Amino acid sequence: APLSRMDFFCKLGYGKQDVCKVLQSLGQGALEDDVLKELIRMGSKPQAPESRAQPAPLRLVPRGSGSALDVPPWLHEDGDSSSHLRPIVIDGSNVAMSHGNKEVFSCWGIRLAVDWFRQRGHTYVKVFVPSWRKEPPRQDSPIADQHILAELEKQSVLVYTPSRKVKGKRVVCYDDRYIVKVAYEKDGVIVSNDHYRDLQNENPEWKWFIEQRLLMYSFVSNRFMPPDDPLGRHGPTLNNFLSKKPLPPEPKWQPCPYGKKCTYGNKCKFYHPERPHQGQLPVADELRAKIKVSFGPGNEEEPPRCGP
């Protein structure tokens, strides 16, 4: 390939091997647009050149901000769109108060929940907490391990919902609305023991989303434990609930406790080794079928009648 064309694609960040493969398949006279389309179709991703380090790309900064670091990190599209796991949105107040037995705002409970989802591989984990929790704790609202909030904020995990004081009175924005809205837009999962009934009545789409994507939990000896069946006994497993592409349930081969004495027929959910096809009719249905065959329209015999 001509050196100028190779340099052109290399400056865009594509590897020489990928460019050579595309030029060999399309021909040396292929247009740049066709080559780029083929590179994108192959899944080739542009990377920074190894010969020289390029400066970090500039970010748009809102007016009045000193630097790009002032932009809330949760506004950036850093979600796990390419991952098979759903985004996680945690109700920080609910988790912290639950870990503190509804007496203390325990920040350690938030850390336990975040670590549990990180260990599973979730790359998008956000925690929403009212901003007044940054203030020094008071007697009527004690806080434990408050330094964890600052650590999670530096890691772009924790998000403070707005609040301010007007004439000495605190005005707090509804943090539950932030939680449900972000989880709904991200098509993720809400981690909370709250049912958000007021928001369900407010928006029918949110009602369905809360019913289907609310993950409840428990703390057992400082261990964050969500249920294995988040939507009930007959619902999906926890792994399928947290996955974008759930796997089909595996067949259960648990033997029937009644064995050959079972009278459920094909309605039995357990395994019967004596039934090769598992397609038998219930005993009552088999008897009815035999009676219909014996006393059909072409048969002159009549079924026996019970008399005195």
Backbone as numpy.savetxt, mean C-alpha at the origin, in Angstrom:
# Nx Ny Nz CAx CAy CAz Cx Cy Cz
29.49 4.51 -35.76 28.64 5.69 -35.76 29.53 6.93 -35.76
29.08 8.00 -36.36 29.88 9.23 -36.33 30.10 9.68 -34.89
31.25 10.26 -34.66 31.62 10.66 -33.31 30.68 11.71 -32.75
30.20 12.62 -33.61 29.34 13.70 -33.12 28.01 13.14 -32.62
27.45 12.15 -33.31 26.17 11.58 -32.88 26.35 10.80 -31.57
27.45 10.07 -31.47 27.71 9.34 -30.23 27.86 10.29 -29.06
28.60 11.40 -29.28 28.75 12.39 -28.21 27.41 13.00 -27.83
26.53 13.17 -28.82 25.23 13.77 -28.56 24.42 12.90 -27.60
24.37 11.59 -27.86 23.59 10.71 -27.00 24.28 10.47 -25.66
25.62 10.48 -25.67 26.33 10.30 -24.40 26.13 11.51 -23.48
26.05 12.70 -24.08 25.79 13.89 -23.26 24.40 13.83 -22.64
23.47 13.15 -23.31 22.13 12.99 -22.73 22.12 11.99 -21.59
23.22 11.24 -21.44 23.33 10.32 -20.32 23.16 8.86 -20.68
22.99 8.54 -21.96 22.80 7.15 -22.35 24.15 6.47 -22.55
24.20 5.17 -22.27 25.43 4.41 -22.40 25.78 4.14 -23.85
27.09 3.98 -24.12 27.53 3.75 -25.49 27.04 2.41 -26.02
26.97 1.40 -25.15 26.52 0.09 -25.61 25.06 0.13 -26.08
24.23 0.84 -25.32 22.82 0.94 -25.72 22.66 1.70 -27.03
23.44 2.77 -27.17 23.34 3.56 -28.40 23.80 2.74 -29.60
24.89 1.97 -29.42 25.37 1.14 -30.53 24.34 0.09 -30.93
23.67 -0.52 -29.94 22.66 -1.51 -30.26 21.52 -0.91 -31.07
21.10 0.29 -30.68 19.99 0.94 -31.38 20.40 1.32 -32.79
21.62 1.85 -32.95 22.08 2.25 -34.29 22.26 1.04 -35.19
22.66 -0.08 -34.63 22.80 -1.28 -35.45 21.45 -1.79 -35.93
20.42 -1.66 -35.06 19.09 -2.14 -35.44 18.36 -1.18 -36.37
18.53 0.12 -36.15 17.83 1.12 -36.97 18.63 1.58 -38.17
19.95 1.41 -38.11 20.78 1.90 -39.20 21.47 3.20 -38.83
22.59 3.46 -39.49 23.37 4.65 -39.15 22.67 5.94 -39.55
21.75 5.86 -40.50 21.07 7.07 -40.95 19.79 7.38 -40.22
19.54 6.69 -39.09 18.30 6.92 -38.34 18.30 8.31 -37.72
17.09 8.87 -37.61 16.95 10.19 -37.00 17.14 10.11 -35.49
17.51 11.28 -34.90 17.74 11.32 -33.46 16.47 10.99 -32.68
15.32 11.46 -33.18 14.07 11.17 -32.47 13.77 9.68 -32.45
14.04 9.00 -33.58 13.79 7.56 -33.62 14.73 6.82 -32.69
15.97 7.28 -32.61 16.93 6.63 -31.72 16.52 6.81 -30.26
16.05 8.02 -29.92 15.62 8.28 -28.55 14.39 7.43 -28.20
13.45 7.32 -29.14 12.28 6.50 -28.89 12.66 5.04 -28.64
13.61 4.56 -29.42 14.03 3.17 -29.25 14.77 2.98 -27.92
15.57 3.98 -27.52 16.25 3.89 -26.23 15.25 3.86 -25.08
14.22 4.68 -25.19 13.19 4.69 -24.14 12.43 3.37 -24.13
12.15 2.82 -25.31 11.42 1.55 -25.38 12.24 0.41 -24.78
13.57 0.47 -24.95 14.43 -0.56 -24.39 14.54 -0.46 -22.88
14.07 0.65 -22.31 14.17 0.82 -20.87 15.49 1.39 -20.42
16.25 1.93 -21.35 17.53 2.53 -20.99 17.28 3.86 -20.30
17.90 4.06 -19.15 17.71 5.27 -18.36 18.96 6.14 -18.45
18.81 7.43 -18.69 19.99 8.31 -18.75 20.66 8.43 -17.40
21.97 8.41 -17.40 22.78 8.53 -16.19 23.80 9.63 -16.36
24.34 10.06 -15.23 25.34 11.12 -15.27 26.62 10.59 -15.89
27.32 11.32 -16.76 28.58 10.86 -17.33 29.62 10.63 -16.25
30.46 9.60 -16.47 31.47 9.27 -15.48 32.69 10.16 -15.59
32.88 10.79 -16.76 34.11 11.56 -16.94 34.12 12.82 -16.11
32.96 13.43 -15.94 32.93 14.68 -15.18 31.65 14.74 -14.37
31.75 15.31 -13.23 30.59 15.43 -12.34 29.78 16.65 -12.72
28.52 16.47 -12.91 27.63 17.57 -13.27 27.02 18.15 -12.02
26.77 19.46 -12.00 26.13 20.06 -10.83 24.70 19.55 -10.68
24.22 19.59 -9.45 22.87 19.13 -9.16 21.85 20.00 -9.88
20.78 19.42 -10.41 19.78 20.22 -11.12 19.10 21.21 -10.19
18.83 22.38 -10.74 18.20 23.44 -9.96 16.73 23.12 -9.74
16.22 23.50 -8.59 14.82 23.31 -8.26 14.13 24.65 -8.15
12.88 24.68 -8.52 12.10 25.90 -8.37 11.80 26.13 -6.90
12.02 27.35 -6.47 11.85 27.71 -5.07 10.71 28.70 -4.97
9.74 28.51 -4.07 8.66 29.48 -3.91 9.21 30.86 -3.54
8.49 31.87 -3.95 8.92 33.24 -3.68 8.99 33.49 -2.18
10.12 34.06 -1.74 10.32 34.33 -0.33 11.12 33.26 0.36
11.42 32.14 -0.31 12.21 31.07 0.31 13.68 31.32 0.05
14.49 30.92 1.00 15.91 31.16 0.87 16.57 30.18 -0.06
16.16 28.89 -0.03 16.80 27.88 -0.86 15.78 26.80 -1.15
16.23 25.85 -1.97 15.34 24.74 -2.32 15.04 23.84 -1.13
15.88 23.92 -0.09 15.64 23.08 1.08 14.42 23.52 1.86
13.95 24.76 1.61 12.78 25.24 2.33 11.49 24.63 1.81
11.54 24.01 0.62 10.33 23.41 0.06 10.00 22.15 0.85
8.78 21.96 1.29 8.45 20.73 2.03 8.79 19.50 1.21
9.59 18.59 1.75 10.02 17.44 0.95 8.90 16.51 0.57
7.78 16.53 1.32 6.70 15.60 1.00 5.93 16.01 -0.24
6.20 17.27 -0.76 5.55 17.71 -1.97 6.20 17.14 -3.22
7.46 16.67 -3.10 8.15 16.12 -4.25 7.62 14.73 -4.56
7.64 14.37 -5.83 7.16 13.05 -6.26 8.25 12.03 -6.04
8.48 11.67 -4.78 9.50 10.68 -4.47 8.86 9.37 -4.04
7.66 9.08 -4.53 6.96 7.88 -4.11 7.50 6.65 -4.78
6.96 5.50 -4.38 7.40 4.23 -4.92 6.50 3.83 -6.07
6.42 4.69 -7.11 5.55 4.39 -8.24 6.02 3.16 -8.99
7.34 2.88 -8.98 7.86 1.71 -9.68 7.88 0.48 -8.80
7.55 0.62 -7.53 7.59 -0.51 -6.62 6.25 -1.24 -6.64
6.27 -2.48 -6.16 5.04 -3.26 -6.08 4.32 -3.07 -4.76
4.88 -2.24 -3.87 4.26 -2.00 -2.56 3.54 -0.66 -2.57
2.47 -0.60 -1.82 1.66 0.62 -1.78 2.31 1.68 -0.89
2.08 2.96 -1.19 2.54 4.02 -0.28 1.84 3.93 1.07
2.53 4.35 2.10 2.03 4.26 3.47 1.90 5.67 4.03
0.72 5.99 4.57 0.46 7.27 5.23 0.01 6.96 6.66
0.80 7.42 7.64 0.58 7.07 9.04 -0.03 8.26 9.78
-1.07 7.98 10.53 -1.68 8.97 11.42 -0.80 9.05 12.68
0.12 10.02 12.69 1.11 10.08 13.76 0.51 10.27 15.14
-0.50 11.11 15.25 -1.11 11.34 16.56 -1.79 10.08 17.08
-2.48 9.37 16.20 -3.17 8.16 16.62 -2.18 7.09 17.05
-1.09 6.93 16.31 -0.10 5.90 16.64 0.62 6.26 17.93
1.00 7.54 18.08 1.74 7.95 19.27 0.90 7.82 20.53
-0.36 8.24 20.48 -1.22 8.13 21.65 -1.56 6.67 21.96
-1.67 5.84 20.93 -1.92 4.43 21.18 -0.74 3.77 21.86
0.47 4.11 21.45 1.66 3.53 22.09 1.84 4.06 23.51
1.36 5.27 23.77 1.45 5.85 25.10 0.23 5.59 25.96
-0.59 4.58 25.60 -1.77 4.20 26.38 -2.74 5.38 26.56
-2.83 6.22 25.54 -3.75 7.36 25.51 -3.48 8.36 26.63
-2.30 8.29 27.20 -1.92 9.24 28.25 -0.74 10.10 27.84
0.18 9.54 27.07 1.40 10.24 26.66 1.52 10.14 25.15
1.97 11.23 24.53 2.26 11.23 23.10 3.64 10.60 22.92
3.66 9.31 22.67 4.91 8.55 22.59 5.43 8.56 21.16
6.49 9.31 20.93 7.08 9.37 19.59 7.79 8.07 19.22
8.14 7.29 20.22 8.78 6.01 19.95 7.83 5.08 19.19
6.53 5.17 19.47 5.56 4.37 18.73 5.58 4.70 17.25
5.74 5.99 16.90 5.84 6.37 15.49 7.07 5.74 14.86
8.19 5.77 15.58 9.42 5.17 15.05 9.24 3.67 14.82
8.58 2.98 15.73 8.35 1.55 15.57 7.51 1.25 14.32
6.49 2.06 14.09 5.64 1.85 12.91 6.41 2.13 11.62
7.18 3.21 11.60 7.96 3.55 10.40 8.99 2.47 10.10
9.68 2.00 11.12 10.69 0.96 10.91 10.06 -0.33 10.41
8.84 -0.64 10.86 8.19 -1.88 10.41 7.93 -1.85 8.92
7.45 -0.71 8.41 7.18 -0.61 6.97 8.47 -0.49 6.17
9.49 0.16 6.72 10.76 0.24 6.01 11.38 -1.14 5.84
11.30 -1.96 6.86 11.87 -3.30 6.77 11.14 -4.15 5.73
9.87 -3.86 5.49 9.14 -4.59 4.45 9.52 -4.11 3.05
10.18 -2.95 2.92 10.60 -2.45 1.62 9.81 -1.28 1.10
8.90 -0.72 1.88 8.13 0.44 1.43 9.05 1.65 1.34
9.08 2.29 0.19 9.92 3.47 -0.01 9.17 4.78 0.22
7.86 4.75 0.18 7.06 5.96 0.44 6.34 5.75 1.77
6.87 6.37 2.82 6.27 6.31 4.16 6.22 7.74 4.68
5.02 8.23 4.95 4.83 9.58 5.46 4.03 9.53 6.76
4.43 10.38 7.70 3.77 10.49 9.00 3.29 11.93 9.15
2.03 12.12 9.49 1.47 13.45 9.67 1.22 13.69 11.16
1.76 14.84 11.62 1.66 15.23 13.03 1.37 16.73 13.08
0.48 17.20 13.95 0.25 18.64 14.08 1.53 19.37 14.48
1.73 20.55 13.92 2.99 21.28 14.14 3.14 21.74 15.59
2.05 21.85 16.36 2.20 22.31 17.73 2.86 21.24 18.60
3.04 20.03 18.08 3.76 19.01 18.83 5.26 19.32 18.90
5.74 20.29 18.12 7.14 20.71 18.23 7.39 21.57 19.46
6.32 22.12 20.01 6.47 23.01 21.17 6.87 22.21 22.41
7.43 22.86 23.41 7.78 22.14 24.66 6.55 21.49 25.27
6.68 20.30 25.80 5.51 19.59 26.36 4.95 20.31 27.58
3.64 20.17 27.74 2.94 20.74 28.88 2.39 19.61 29.75
1.90 19.99 30.92 1.38 18.97 31.84 0.12 18.31 31.30
-0.71 19.08 30.59 -1.94 18.49 30.08 -1.73 17.72 28.78
-0.54 17.84 28.15 -0.25 17.09 26.92 1.22 16.65 26.95
1.57 15.66 27.75 2.96 15.21 27.83 3.41 14.51 26.56
4.70 14.67 26.24 5.31 14.06 25.06 6.57 13.33 25.50
6.75 12.12 24.98 7.92 11.32 25.29 8.77 11.14 24.03
10.10 11.23 24.19 11.05 11.04 23.08 10.75 12.01 21.94
10.64 13.29 22.27 10.28 14.28 21.26 11.35 14.45 20.20
12.61 14.08 20.51 13.69 14.23 19.53 13.48 13.34 18.31
12.67 12.29 18.44 12.43 11.41 17.30 11.69 12.15 16.18
10.84 13.11 16.54 10.13 13.89 15.53 11.09 14.67 14.66
12.10 15.28 15.28 13.09 16.03 14.51 13.91 15.10 13.61
14.23 13.91 14.10 14.99 12.97 13.29 14.19 12.52 12.07
12.92 12.21 12.27 12.09 11.77 11.14 11.83 12.91 10.17
11.78 14.14 10.67 11.60 15.28 9.76 12.82 15.46 8.88
14.02 15.26 9.41 15.23 15.36 8.60 15.29 14.26 7.55
14.69 13.14 7.83 14.68 12.02 6.88 13.54 12.13 5.86
12.84 13.25 5.85 11.72 13.49 4.93 10.61 12.47 5.10
10.42 12.01 6.32 9.35 11.06 6.62 8.20 11.75 7.34
8.50 12.61 8.27 7.47 13.27 9.07 7.07 14.60 8.44
5.77 14.86 8.44 5.21 16.09 7.90 4.37 16.75 8.98
4.61 18.03 9.23 3.84 18.79 10.21 2.67 19.48 9.51
1.47 19.27 10.01 0.32 19.98 9.49 0.26 21.38 10.12
-0.24 22.39 9.40 -0.15 23.77 9.87 -0.98 24.03 11.12
-0.47 24.98 11.92 -1.20 25.50 13.08 -0.59 26.85 13.43
-1.39 27.72 14.03 -0.91 29.06 14.41 -1.73 29.54 15.60
-1.31 30.66 16.16 -2.00 31.26 17.28 -2.58 32.60 16.87
-3.84 32.78 17.20 -4.54 34.03 16.92 -5.08 34.56 18.24
-4.52 35.69 18.69 -4.91 36.32 19.97 -4.76 35.34 21.13
-3.66 34.62 21.12 -3.37 33.68 22.19 -4.08 32.35 22.09
-4.92 32.17 21.06 -5.65 30.93 20.89 -5.09 30.17 19.70
-4.83 28.89 19.90 -4.25 28.08 18.84 -5.31 27.69 17.82
-4.99 27.91 16.54 -5.84 27.51 15.42 -5.13 26.35 14.73
-5.75 25.17 14.78 -5.13 23.95 14.27 -5.90 23.48 13.04
-5.17 23.20 11.96 -5.79 22.62 10.77 -6.09 21.14 11.03
-7.08 20.65 10.35 -7.55 19.28 10.56 -6.54 18.32 9.91
-5.74 17.66 10.74 -4.70 16.79 10.20 -5.28 15.53 9.56
-6.47 15.07 10.02 -7.06 13.88 9.41 -7.37 14.11 7.94
-7.74 15.33 7.59 -8.03 15.62 6.19 -6.77 15.49 5.33
-5.62 15.94 5.87 -4.35 15.78 5.16 -4.07 14.29 4.94
-4.26 13.50 5.98 -3.91 12.08 5.93 -4.74 11.37 4.87
-6.04 11.56 4.89 -6.91 10.86 3.94 -6.68 11.37 2.53
-6.48 12.67 2.37 -6.31 13.23 1.04 -5.03 12.73 0.38
-3.92 12.74 1.11 -2.65 12.28 0.54 -2.70 10.79 0.23
-3.26 10.00 1.14 -3.36 8.56 0.91 -4.26 8.27 -0.29
-5.34 9.04 -0.44 -6.24 8.83 -1.57 -5.56 9.18 -2.89
-4.84 10.31 -2.92 -4.17 10.71 -4.15 -3.01 9.77 -4.50
-2.35 9.21 -3.51 -1.24 8.29 -3.76 -1.71 6.85 -3.96
-3.02 6.60 -3.76 -3.55 5.24 -3.85 -2.81 4.32 -2.89
-2.66 4.81 -1.65 -1.89 4.08 -0.65 -2.76 3.50 0.45
-2.16 3.37 1.62 -2.80 2.75 2.78 -2.72 3.72 3.96
-3.82 3.85 4.70 -3.86 4.68 5.90 -3.62 3.79 7.11
-2.66 4.16 7.95 -2.35 3.41 9.16 -2.92 4.17 10.34
-4.01 3.68 10.91 -4.66 4.35 12.02 -5.72 3.43 12.59
-6.06 3.67 13.86 -7.19 3.00 14.49 -8.43 3.88 14.50
-8.35 5.04 13.86 -9.49 5.94 13.72 -10.29 5.54 12.48
-11.62 5.67 12.54 -12.47 5.30 11.41 -12.79 6.49 10.51
-12.47 7.72 10.91 -12.69 8.92 10.10 -14.15 8.99 9.61
-15.09 8.81 10.51 -16.49 8.77 10.10 -16.97 10.12 9.56
-16.45 11.21 10.09 -16.87 12.51 9.58 -16.42 12.72 8.14
-15.21 12.26 7.80 -14.72 12.38 6.43 -15.41 11.40 5.51
-15.85 10.25 6.02 -16.60 9.31 5.19 -17.93 9.91 4.77
-18.58 10.62 5.68 -19.86 11.25 5.34 -19.68 12.45 4.44
-18.47 13.01 4.42 -18.23 14.21 3.63 -18.02 13.90 2.16
-17.38 12.77 1.85 -17.02 12.46 0.47 -17.29 10.97 0.22
-18.15 10.61 -0.73 -18.42 9.18 -0.96 -17.20 8.42 -1.47
-16.34 9.08 -2.26 -15.12 8.40 -2.73 -14.18 8.14 -1.56
-14.08 9.08 -0.66 -13.25 8.85 0.53 -13.85 7.74 1.41
-15.16 7.65 1.43 -15.82 6.61 2.23 -15.38 5.23 1.78
-15.44 4.99 0.46 -15.00 3.70 -0.06 -13.52 3.47 0.22
-12.71 4.51 0.02 -11.27 4.38 0.19 -10.92 4.05 1.65
-11.57 4.73 2.59 -11.28 4.47 4.00 -11.70 3.06 4.38
-12.84 2.62 3.86 -13.30 1.27 4.19 -12.37 0.20 3.65
-11.75 0.44 2.49 -10.95 -0.59 1.84 -9.45 -0.45 2.10
-8.97 0.71 2.56 -7.54 0.94 2.68 -7.11 1.37 4.08
-7.92 1.12 5.08 -7.56 1.47 6.45 -6.91 0.26 7.12
-5.69 0.44 7.56 -4.94 -0.63 8.23 -4.87 -0.32 9.71
-5.54 -1.13 10.52 -5.49 -0.97 11.96 -4.30 -1.74 12.52
-4.02 -1.59 13.80 -2.79 -2.14 14.36 -2.95 -2.30 15.86
-1.92 -2.90 16.47 -1.82 -3.02 17.93 -0.35 -2.97 18.30
-0.09 -2.56 19.53 1.26 -2.59 20.09 1.30 -3.68 21.16
2.17 -4.66 20.95 2.32 -5.77 21.88 3.78 -5.78 22.33
4.00 -5.36 23.58 5.36 -5.31 24.14 6.30 -4.52 23.24
5.89 -3.28 22.93 6.69 -2.39 22.09 6.96 -2.98 20.71
6.01 -3.73 20.22 6.11 -4.31 18.87 4.88 -3.90 18.08
5.12 -3.26 16.93 4.04 -2.83 16.06 3.50 -4.05 15.30
2.21 -4.32 15.47 1.62 -5.53 14.89 0.31 -5.20 14.19
0.29 -5.09 12.87 -0.98 -5.01 12.14 -1.58 -6.40 11.99
-2.87 -6.51 11.73 -3.51 -7.83 11.62 -3.12 -8.54 10.32
-3.15 -9.86 10.36 -2.89 -10.66 9.16 -4.05 -10.62 8.18
-5.25 -10.24 8.65 -6.43 -10.13 7.79 -7.05 -8.75 7.98
-6.51 -7.71 7.34 -6.97 -6.33 7.61 -8.44 -6.09 7.31
-9.01 -6.79 6.32 -10.41 -6.57 5.94 -11.31 -7.70 6.40
-10.88 -8.44 7.38 -11.73 -9.49 7.92 -11.24 -10.87 7.55
-11.97 -11.85 8.06 -11.56 -13.24 7.91 -11.54 -13.70 6.46
-12.49 -13.21 5.67 -12.59 -13.63 4.28 -11.98 -12.62 3.31
-11.24 -11.66 3.81 -10.63 -10.65 2.97 -9.20 -11.03 2.57
-8.47 -10.10 1.97 -7.10 -10.39 1.52 -6.14 -10.52 2.70
-5.02 -11.17 2.45 -3.98 -11.26 3.46 -3.27 -9.93 3.59
-2.45 -9.82 4.63 -1.73 -8.57 4.85 -0.78 -8.27 3.69
-0.10 -9.27 3.16 0.81 -9.05 2.05 0.07 -8.55 0.82
-1.08 -9.14 0.51 -1.86 -8.67 -0.63 -2.45 -7.29 -0.37
-2.81 -7.01 0.86 -3.38 -5.71 1.20 -2.36 -4.59 0.98
-1.10 -4.86 1.24 -0.05 -3.85 1.10 0.63 -3.88 -0.27
0.17 -4.70 -1.18 0.78 -4.82 -2.51 -0.13 -4.21 -3.56
0.50 -3.63 -4.59 -0.26 -3.08 -5.70 -0.82 -4.20 -6.59
-0.07 -5.30 -6.70 -0.50 -6.43 -7.50 -0.62 -7.65 -6.60
-1.77 -7.86 -5.98 -1.91 -8.98 -5.04 -1.79 -10.32 -5.74
-1.25 -11.29 -5.03 -1.10 -12.64 -5.55 -2.37 -13.45 -5.29
-2.72 -14.39 -6.16 -3.92 -15.21 -5.92 -3.70 -16.09 -4.71
-4.76 -16.39 -3.97 -4.61 -17.23 -2.78 -4.22 -18.66 -3.15
-3.36 -19.23 -2.34 -2.93 -20.59 -2.58 -4.02 -21.57 -2.12
-4.16 -22.71 -2.81 -5.17 -23.69 -2.39 -4.83 -24.28 -1.03
-5.87 -24.46 -0.23 -5.69 -25.02 1.10 -5.93 -26.53 1.05
-4.94 -27.29 1.45 -5.02 -28.74 1.42 -5.13 -29.30 2.82
-5.83 -28.62 3.68 -6.03 -29.13 5.03 -7.06 -30.25 5.00
-6.75 -31.43 5.54 -7.71 -32.55 5.47 -8.95 -32.27 6.29
-10.05 -32.84 5.84 -11.33 -32.65 6.52 -11.32 -33.43 7.84
-11.72 -32.79 8.93 -11.71 -33.50 10.21 -12.74 -34.62 10.29
-13.79 -34.60 9.44 -14.81 -35.63 9.47 -14.46 -36.85 8.61
-13.49 -36.69 7.69 -13.08 -37.80 6.85 -14.19 -38.27 5.94
-14.40 -39.60 5.86 -15.42 -40.17 4.98 -16.84 -39.94 5.50
-16.96 -39.54 6.75 -18.28 -39.30 7.32 -18.81 -37.90 6.98
-18.05 -37.11 6.25 -18.47 -35.74 5.90 -19.67 -35.80 4.97
-20.65 -34.98 5.25 -21.89 -34.92 4.45 -22.02 -33.59 3.69
-20.95 -32.82 3.59 -21.03 -31.53 2.92 -20.87 -31.64 1.41
-20.30 -32.74 0.94 -20.14 -32.90 -0.50 -19.19 -31.87 -1.08
-19.58 -31.28 -2.24 -18.71 -30.30 -2.88 -18.68 -28.97 -2.14
-19.53 -28.79 -1.15 -19.51 -27.56 -0.36 -18.45 -27.59 0.74
-17.85 -28.72 0.96 -16.81 -28.83 1.99 -15.55 -28.14 1.50
-15.00 -27.30 2.35 -13.82 -26.53 1.99 -12.51 -27.26 2.31
-12.61 -28.44 2.90 -11.42 -29.19 3.26 -11.11 -30.24 2.18
-9.93 -30.84 2.32 -9.45 -31.79 1.33 -9.88 -33.20 1.70
-10.38 -33.95 0.70 -10.79 -35.34 0.89 -9.96 -36.21 -0.05
-9.06 -37.03 0.47 -8.27 -37.89 -0.43 -9.11 -38.94 -1.13
-10.25 -39.32 -0.57 -11.08 -40.34 -1.20 -11.93 -39.77 -2.34
-11.92 -38.44 -2.52 -12.67 -37.80 -3.60 -11.67 -37.28 -4.62
-11.42 -37.99 -5.70 -10.36 -37.57 -6.64 -10.66 -36.25 -7.33
-11.93 -35.97 -7.59 -12.27 -34.76 -8.34 -12.86 -33.66 -7.46
-13.13 -33.94 -6.22 -13.70 -32.93 -5.32 -14.95 -32.29 -5.93
-15.67 -33.03 -6.74 -16.83 -32.44 -7.42 -18.11 -33.16 -7.11
-18.16 -33.89 -6.02 -19.36 -34.64 -5.69 -20.47 -33.72 -5.20
-21.67 -34.17 -5.41 -22.82 -33.43 -4.91 -23.04 -33.76 -3.44
-23.70 -32.89 -2.72 -24.07 -33.24 -1.36 -24.94 -34.49 -1.34
-24.94 -35.17 -0.20 -25.68 -36.42 -0.09 -27.16 -36.22 -0.39
-27.75 -35.15 0.12 -29.17 -34.88 -0.12 -29.45 -34.67 -1.61
-28.55 -33.94 -2.30 -28.73 -33.72 -3.73 -28.58 -35.02 -4.52
-27.66 -35.91 -4.08 -27.51 -37.18 -4.77 -28.78 -38.02 -4.65
-29.39 -38.03 -3.46 -30.63 -38.79 -3.29 -31.75 -38.24 -4.15
-31.84 -36.91 -4.21 -32.87 -36.31 -5.05 -32.66 -36.68 -6.52
-31.40 -36.67 -6.95 -31.11 -37.01 -8.34 -31.47 -38.45 -8.64
-31.19 -39.38 -7.69 -31.54 -40.78 -7.90 -33.05 -40.97 -7.98
-33.82 -40.26 -7.15 -35.27 -40.37 -7.18 -35.83 -39.87 -8.51
-35.25 -38.76 -9.03 -35.73 -38.23 -10.31 -35.45 -39.21 -11.44
-34.31 -39.89 -11.39 -33.99 -40.85 -12.44 -34.90 -42.07 -12.35
-35.17 -42.55 -11.12 -36.00 -43.75 -10.94 -37.45 -43.51 -11.31
-37.95 -42.31 -10.96 -39.35 -41.99 -11.19 -39.48 -40.82 -12.15
-38.85 -40.98 -13.29 -38.91 -39.95 -14.30 -40.20 -40.00 -15.08
-40.36 -39.12 -16.14 -41.62 -39.09 -16.91 -41.84 -40.37 -17.70
-40.78 -41.10 -18.05 -40.96 -42.32 -18.82 -41.18 -43.54 -17.97
-41.10 -43.41 -16.68 -41.27 -44.54 -15.78 -42.68 -44.51 -15.20
-43.37 -45.69 -15.29 -44.75 -45.73 -14.83 -44.86 -45.89 -13.32
-43.77 -46.25 -12.68 -43.86 -46.46 -11.25 -44.01 -45.12 -10.54
-44.65 -45.16 -9.44 -44.84 -43.97 -8.65 -44.02 -44.08 -7.38
-43.57 -42.96 -6.90 -42.79 -43.02 -5.66 -43.67 -43.46 -4.52
-43.13 -44.19 -3.58 -43.95 -44.66 -2.45 -44.46 -43.51 -1.62
-45.70 -43.67 -1.19 -46.34 -42.63 -0.38 -46.44 -43.11 1.05
-46.24 -42.22 1.93 -46.32 -42.57 3.35 -47.79 -42.48 3.78
-48.39 -43.59 4.20 -49.78 -43.59 4.62 -49.93 -44.08 6.04
-51.12 -44.08 6.50 -51.33 -44.56 7.87 -51.11 -46.06 7.97
